[in-house]
């Protein structure tokens, strides 16, 4: 009776264990993780040893998983055969593994990421493809730096060395293409670019690689970025060495595949290491630590144990080791949080008609989301440093070592860290405790030995040997042909600008094939803005001539160093001053003379008012007092006044007036000296303000930027501007003047003006240059030719050749000196002295107000009857002797004696009717 009762229970247990849902204990004795690697590759071999090393350390420490053993199931998946590798990886996904270490190949990682998402199995991959994102693939966990950061470091090295264009050579798969796309973005942010891209298949033949390198050697750039795997990368270096592409002038930057190969292989053949001397490469930075030293010390025995005795620890091994530890830490937290390991079959993997796709063995990890969450939250210090993921799923603080291949090994020349985004010789871990310093001035690398065993930094580009002939646009001028023009007999271009260009080209260390293409019909000056725009539209490969460097032109083209300084100036007709017998009146304007004379009289009157009541020298008959006022006023001009001032107010006014007289006298003397000794010119235009404030027409040269400058910058109406095409038109327009259909002035660049003035002497420059510019040669943006020609122009300037060319074409005649004379009248104007006059006027007014205030108070105190007539009489009367005695005691003895003498000599003055004070005392 017990058997029928137990049979259903047994059957149910068997069905449950073998049915759709399989369940294990919360902390099972063994947990499986998977690993998808190409075991016969250098990276795969190092990763295999690192996985076993991590498992040994984890399983030997019972505190990590509390008795649970972590086991690895490995699958060998080929990276060379993408289809076979994908099938092998898919077969492996049938195993019930809670996490996958790998794959190492980006191509397989893309495919397996879709499967991992469906099966909810976290995939701890060190594939660096930047397009593998945790947003698209939530179960993809990148445990090594992304190529986004590596390419940012490469771009920083390129920019640090002032290279603008590079050639990219890459393996044509997901890893190669996406890596170069990231490089292109990083270079663009630095205003650099990839000028030539060339890819090759993983199974490329030697002949294909040689043809590839030959095509690269024909290109302009000599900075070559090599983004591939170790197998094809080493073949390329060997072939490049045979093609003499590893010598002077070349720059090779290999991505981290090269450092991984050199780090991993204990013995690199001499011919291989010799073929890559001077190459730069990158390595993900892992700080030195005791944990890292311990792993390195036992690596030799581990590699022998697992049949990879020829391999050393590389950064791949470091990241794989920490990946296994990250799974262990996350798994422990998973179990502590009540996580259980169970797998369920997915009914979607069966055909709708009932047939099988043979994928029913794949199982979904039921609590995979929870384990993924624990992995994202791990935070521990591993062999690679701090193991922690940011919000985007990447490891925090990605950094790279910058390495120079030298001799039999490698030398670290600096570091790049995403923390600062800059290159530095300071290890990145030393920067994390400080605020990030993003100043470019702090960038530094140690010296590099470049290919060809030279320490001199390569220029990074050459003129390509298969380059087409450059089309150089040259303005075909109608006027001022000394600068550039077309020879009507030979059809060639000649002139000052042509000679500067050809002499600069002669200094370049490489040949440049070019032809001049005239721009313009030659019947009028062409428009230079259109010439520069034709460079942007690729109609011209460059433009030379008298091309002014303006802001709107620099937006669409790059200019060389200016070969001549220039600026806008004003041309205006002038007349010479003729010295006459009345030249002594010329230093002051009429207004200045009048105001000065008025102030002489005003000051004389004010001092008389302040002094005549107490100072006998300012008293007497009306005629005598008028004479005293005039004499005293104008005698101060020579500081020859003999009248003493007794009042404090009078002395204050006189002191200020004498200071004003001193300034006026000195200025007059200087101006008169200049008038009598220097030839003077006169013009109605004194500067740019006169042009802006006038309504008269203004001339400009056809094709010049002066027209737009006056309209946009000076706000001069376009209707006032008159185009002029030749020096003859300049002279005629200025001669006629604005009243007869000409112009009041002409605005043009100084080189043209100097040449014009050598023939037309009755015209001169008014004022000084009001812009500061130069002429340069224009080329497309980021053109290397612009940089080298700028250096050549500086050399021409330093060795005197530039001046010799200038003298050959632009040497001026007799009138050239007039062009250096700036027209500005030497007459002294009231505007220059109004401050002094204002001070003097205020002093006079204040003195009078104070004086009359004092008089009014005395009048009100002593006069019983009040009237205006009596007040005037009171002010005019002489001060009583008692008050005078008090004043005389305060004066020096000489002044008192003189006053006494005057009292004796002067006749007595009768007392006026109604006066309350006896004048004679």
PDB file of C-alpha atoms in Angstrom, residues 621-743:
ATOM      1  CA  UNK A 621      41.957 158.688 -10.655  1.00  0.00           C
ATOM      2  CA  UNK A 622      39.732 156.639 -12.975  1.00  0.00           C
ATOM      3  CA  UNK A 623      42.259 157.078 -15.774  1.00  0.00           C
ATOM      4  CA  UNK A 624      45.098 155.911 -13.557  1.00  0.00           C
ATOM      5  CA  UNK A 625      43.116 152.910 -12.383  1.00  0.00           C
ATOM      6  CA  UNK A 626      42.273 151.872 -15.977  1.00  0.00           C
ATOM      7  CA  UNK A 627      45.924 152.096 -16.897  1.00  0.00           C
ATOM      8  CA  UNK A 628      46.847 150.066 -13.813  1.00  0.00           C
ATOM      9  CA  UNK A 629      44.371 147.327 -14.772  1.00  0.00           C
ATOM     10  CA  UNK A 630      45.719 147.015 -18.336  1.00  0.00           C
ATOM     11  CA  UNK A 631      49.339 147.269 -17.269  1.00  0.00           C
ATOM     12  CA  UNK A 632      48.991 144.762 -14.473  1.00  0.00           C
ATOM     13  CA  UNK A 633      47.075 142.279 -16.650  1.00  0.00           C
ATOM     14  CA  UNK A 634      49.454 142.108 -19.593  1.00  0.00           C
ATOM     15  CA  UNK A 635      52.631 142.504 -17.566  1.00  0.00           C
ATOM     16  CA  UNK A 636      51.842 139.120 -15.963  1.00  0.00           C
ATOM     17  CA  UNK A 637      52.548 137.575 -19.376  1.00  0.00           C
ATOM     18  CA  UNK A 638      56.236 138.264 -18.729  1.00  0.00           C
ATOM     19  CA  UNK A 639      55.963 138.017 -14.942  1.00  0.00           C
ATOM     20  CA  UNK A 640      57.006 141.727 -14.883  1.00  0.00           C
ATOM     21  CA  UNK A 641      54.144 143.228 -12.850  1.00  0.00           C
ATOM     22  CA  UNK A 642      55.450 145.639 -10.176  1.00  0.00           C
ATOM     23  CA  UNK A 643      52.230 146.048  -8.200  1.00  0.00           C
ATOM     24  CA  UNK A 644      52.161 144.137  -4.946  1.00  0.00           C
ATOM     25  CA  UNK A 645      49.019 142.264  -3.936  1.00  0.00           C
ATOM     26  CA  UNK A 646      48.048 142.672  -0.299  1.00  0.00           C
ATOM     27  CA  UNK A 647      44.820 140.673   0.021  1.00  0.00           C
ATOM     28  CA  UNK A 648      44.770 136.922   0.436  1.00  0.00           C
ATOM     29  CA  UNK A 649      42.103 136.549  -2.226  1.00  0.00           C
ATOM     30  CA  UNK A 650      44.073 138.641  -4.687  1.00  0.00           C
ATOM     31  CA  UNK A 651      47.200 136.624  -4.133  1.00  0.00           C
ATOM     32  CA  UNK A 652      45.274 133.339  -4.673  1.00  0.00           C
ATOM     33  CA  UNK A 653      43.807 134.516  -7.974  1.00  0.00           C
ATOM     34  CA  UNK A 654      47.169 135.853  -9.128  1.00  0.00           C
ATOM     35  CA  UNK A 655      48.932 132.593  -8.259  1.00  0.00           C
ATOM     36  CA  UNK A 656      46.491 130.515 -10.346  1.00  0.00           C
ATOM     37  CA  UNK A 657      46.658 132.993 -13.224  1.00  0.00           C
ATOM     38  CA  UNK A 658      50.450 132.964 -13.293  1.00  0.00           C
ATOM     39  CA  UNK A 659      50.372 129.139 -13.564  1.00  0.00           C
ATOM     40  CA  UNK A 660      47.978 129.412 -16.540  1.00  0.00           C
ATOM     41  CA  UNK A 661      50.225 132.041 -18.139  1.00  0.00           C
ATOM     42  CA  UNK A 662      53.248 129.784 -17.705  1.00  0.00           C
ATOM     43  CA  UNK A 663      51.542 126.888 -19.564  1.00  0.00           C
ATOM     44  CA  UNK A 664      50.252 129.130 -22.360  1.00  0.00           C
ATOM     45  CA  UNK A 665      53.619 130.848 -22.791  1.00  0.00           C
ATOM     46  CA  UNK A 666      55.523 127.533 -23.019  1.00  0.00           C
ATOM     47  CA  UNK A 667      53.045 126.064 -25.515  1.00  0.00           C
ATOM     48  CA  UNK A 668      53.159 129.175 -27.666  1.00  0.00           C
ATOM     49  CA  UNK A 669      56.945 129.106 -27.770  1.00  0.00           C
ATOM     50  CA  UNK A 670      57.052 125.440 -28.812  1.00  0.00           C
ATOM     51  CA  UNK A 671      54.417 125.869 -31.519  1.00  0.00           C
ATOM     52  CA  UNK A 672      56.038 128.997 -32.969  1.00  0.00           C
ATOM     53  CA  UNK A 673      59.388 127.225 -33.092  1.00  0.00           C
ATOM     54  CA  UNK A 674      57.844 124.327 -35.013  1.00  0.00           C
ATOM     55  CA  UNK A 675      56.117 126.682 -37.473  1.00  0.00           C
ATOM     56  CA  UNK A 676      59.267 128.642 -38.250  1.00  0.00           C
ATOM     57  CA  UNK A 677      61.606 125.640 -38.540  1.00  0.00           C
ATOM     58  CA  UNK A 678      59.473 122.807 -40.072  1.00  0.00           C
ATOM     59  CA  UNK A 679      57.623 122.881 -43.375  1.00  0.00           C
ATOM     60  CA  UNK A 680      53.918 122.741 -42.567  1.00  0.00           C
ATOM     61  CA  UNK A 681      51.064 121.155 -44.496  1.00  0.00           C
ATOM     62  CA  UNK A 682      47.405 121.972 -44.172  1.00  0.00           C
ATOM     63  CA  UNK A 683      44.341 119.837 -44.796  1.00  0.00           C
ATOM     64  CA  UNK A 684      40.713 119.855 -43.847  1.00  0.00           C
ATOM     65  CA  UNK A 685      40.936 116.150 -42.842  1.00  0.00           C
ATOM     66  CA  UNK A 686      42.723 115.312 -39.627  1.00  0.00           C
ATOM     67  CA  UNK A 687      41.550 111.778 -38.966  1.00  0.00           C
ATOM     68  CA  UNK A 688      38.843 109.167 -39.236  1.00  0.00           C
ATOM     69  CA  UNK A 689      36.381 111.181 -37.156  1.00  0.00           C
ATOM     70  CA  UNK A 690      36.268 113.891 -39.813  1.00  0.00           C
ATOM     71  CA  UNK A 691      35.252 111.260 -42.392  1.00  0.00           C
ATOM     72  CA  UNK A 692      32.508 109.873 -40.172  1.00  0.00           C
ATOM     73  CA  UNK A 693      31.087 113.301 -39.311  1.00  0.00           C
ATOM     74  CA  UNK A 694      30.996 114.526 -42.896  1.00  0.00           C
ATOM     75  CA  UNK A 695      28.512 113.836 -45.696  1.00  0.00           C
ATOM     76  CA  UNK A 696      31.018 114.246 -48.536  1.00  0.00           C
ATOM     77  CA  UNK A 697      32.000 111.341 -50.840  1.00  0.00           C
ATOM     78  CA  UNK A 698      34.930 109.097 -49.877  1.00  0.00           C
ATOM     79  CA  UNK A 699      36.962 107.105 -52.394  1.00  0.00           C
ATOM     80  CA  UNK A 700      38.253 103.515 -52.144  1.00  0.00           C
ATOM     81  CA  UNK A 701      40.180 101.156 -54.401  1.00  0.00           C
ATOM     82  CA  UNK A 702      38.129  98.718 -56.484  1.00  0.00           C
ATOM     83  CA  UNK A 703      38.300  95.215 -54.989  1.00  0.00           C
ATOM     84  CA  UNK A 704      39.636  96.384 -51.619  1.00  0.00           C
ATOM     85  CA  UNK A 705      38.182  95.354 -48.275  1.00  0.00           C
ATOM     86  CA  UNK A 706      38.144  99.070 -47.380  1.00  0.00           C
ATOM     87  CA  UNK A 707      34.612  99.416 -48.744  1.00  0.00           C
ATOM     88  CA  UNK A 708      33.066  96.847 -46.404  1.00  0.00           C
ATOM     89  CA  UNK A 709      35.207  98.056 -43.515  1.00  0.00           C
ATOM     90  CA  UNK A 710      33.922 101.630 -43.820  1.00  0.00           C
ATOM     91  CA  UNK A 711      30.319 100.465 -44.124  1.00  0.00           C
ATOM     92  CA  UNK A 712      30.306  97.867 -41.338  1.00  0.00           C
ATOM     93  CA  UNK A 713      32.890  99.189 -38.900  1.00  0.00           C
ATOM     94  CA  UNK A 714      32.764 102.974 -39.392  1.00  0.00           C
ATOM     95  CA  UNK A 715      29.040 103.149 -40.253  1.00  0.00           C
ATOM     96  CA  UNK A 716      29.697 105.286 -43.319  1.00  0.00           C
ATOM     97  CA  UNK A 717      26.794 105.191 -45.732  1.00  0.00           C
ATOM     98  CA  UNK A 718      27.442 103.093 -48.823  1.00  0.00           C
ATOM     99  CA  UNK A 719      26.001 105.897 -50.954  1.00  0.00           C
ATOM    100  CA  UNK A 720      28.971 108.097 -49.979  1.00  0.00           C
ATOM    101  CA  UNK A 721      31.574 105.640 -51.266  1.00  0.00           C
ATOM    102  CA  UNK A 722      33.127 106.056 -54.720  1.00  0.00           C
ATOM    103  CA  UNK A 723      35.121 103.195 -56.348  1.00  0.00           C
ATOM    104  CA  UNK A 724      38.409 104.301 -57.920  1.00  0.00           C
ATOM    105  CA  UNK A 725      40.454 102.014 -60.144  1.00  0.00           C
ATOM    106  CA  UNK A 726      43.839 103.657 -60.736  1.00  0.00           C
ATOM    107  CA  UNK A 727      46.294 106.226 -59.310  1.00  0.00           C
ATOM    108  CA  UNK A 728      45.202 108.656 -61.997  1.00  0.00           C
ATOM    109  CA  UNK A 729      41.615 108.408 -60.795  1.00  0.00           C
ATOM    110  CA  UNK A 730      42.856 108.952 -57.221  1.00  0.00           C
ATOM    111  CA  UNK A 731      44.592 112.203 -58.168  1.00  0.00           C
ATOM    112  CA  UNK A 732      41.731 113.476 -60.311  1.00  0.00           C
ATOM    113  CA  UNK A 733      39.081 112.771 -57.662  1.00  0.00           C
ATOM    114  CA  UNK A 734      41.074 114.516 -54.957  1.00  0.00           C
ATOM    115  CA  UNK A 735      41.815 117.451 -57.226  1.00  0.00           C
ATOM    116  CA  UNK A 736      38.141 117.995 -58.069  1.00  0.00           C
ATOM    117  CA  UNK A 737      37.028 117.696 -54.451  1.00  0.00           C
ATOM    118  CA  UNK A 738      33.531 116.887 -53.230  1.00  0.00           C
ATOM    119  CA  UNK A 739      32.052 120.105 -54.633  1.00  0.00           C
ATOM    120  CA  UNK A 740      32.932 119.255 -58.254  1.00  0.00           C
ATOM    121  CA  UNK A 741      32.139 115.537 -58.337  1.00  0.00           C
ATOM    122  CA  UNK A 742      35.319 114.290 -56.701  1.00  0.00           C
ATOM    123  CA  UNK A 743      35.948 113.032 -53.177  1.00  0.00           C
TER     124      UNK A 743
END
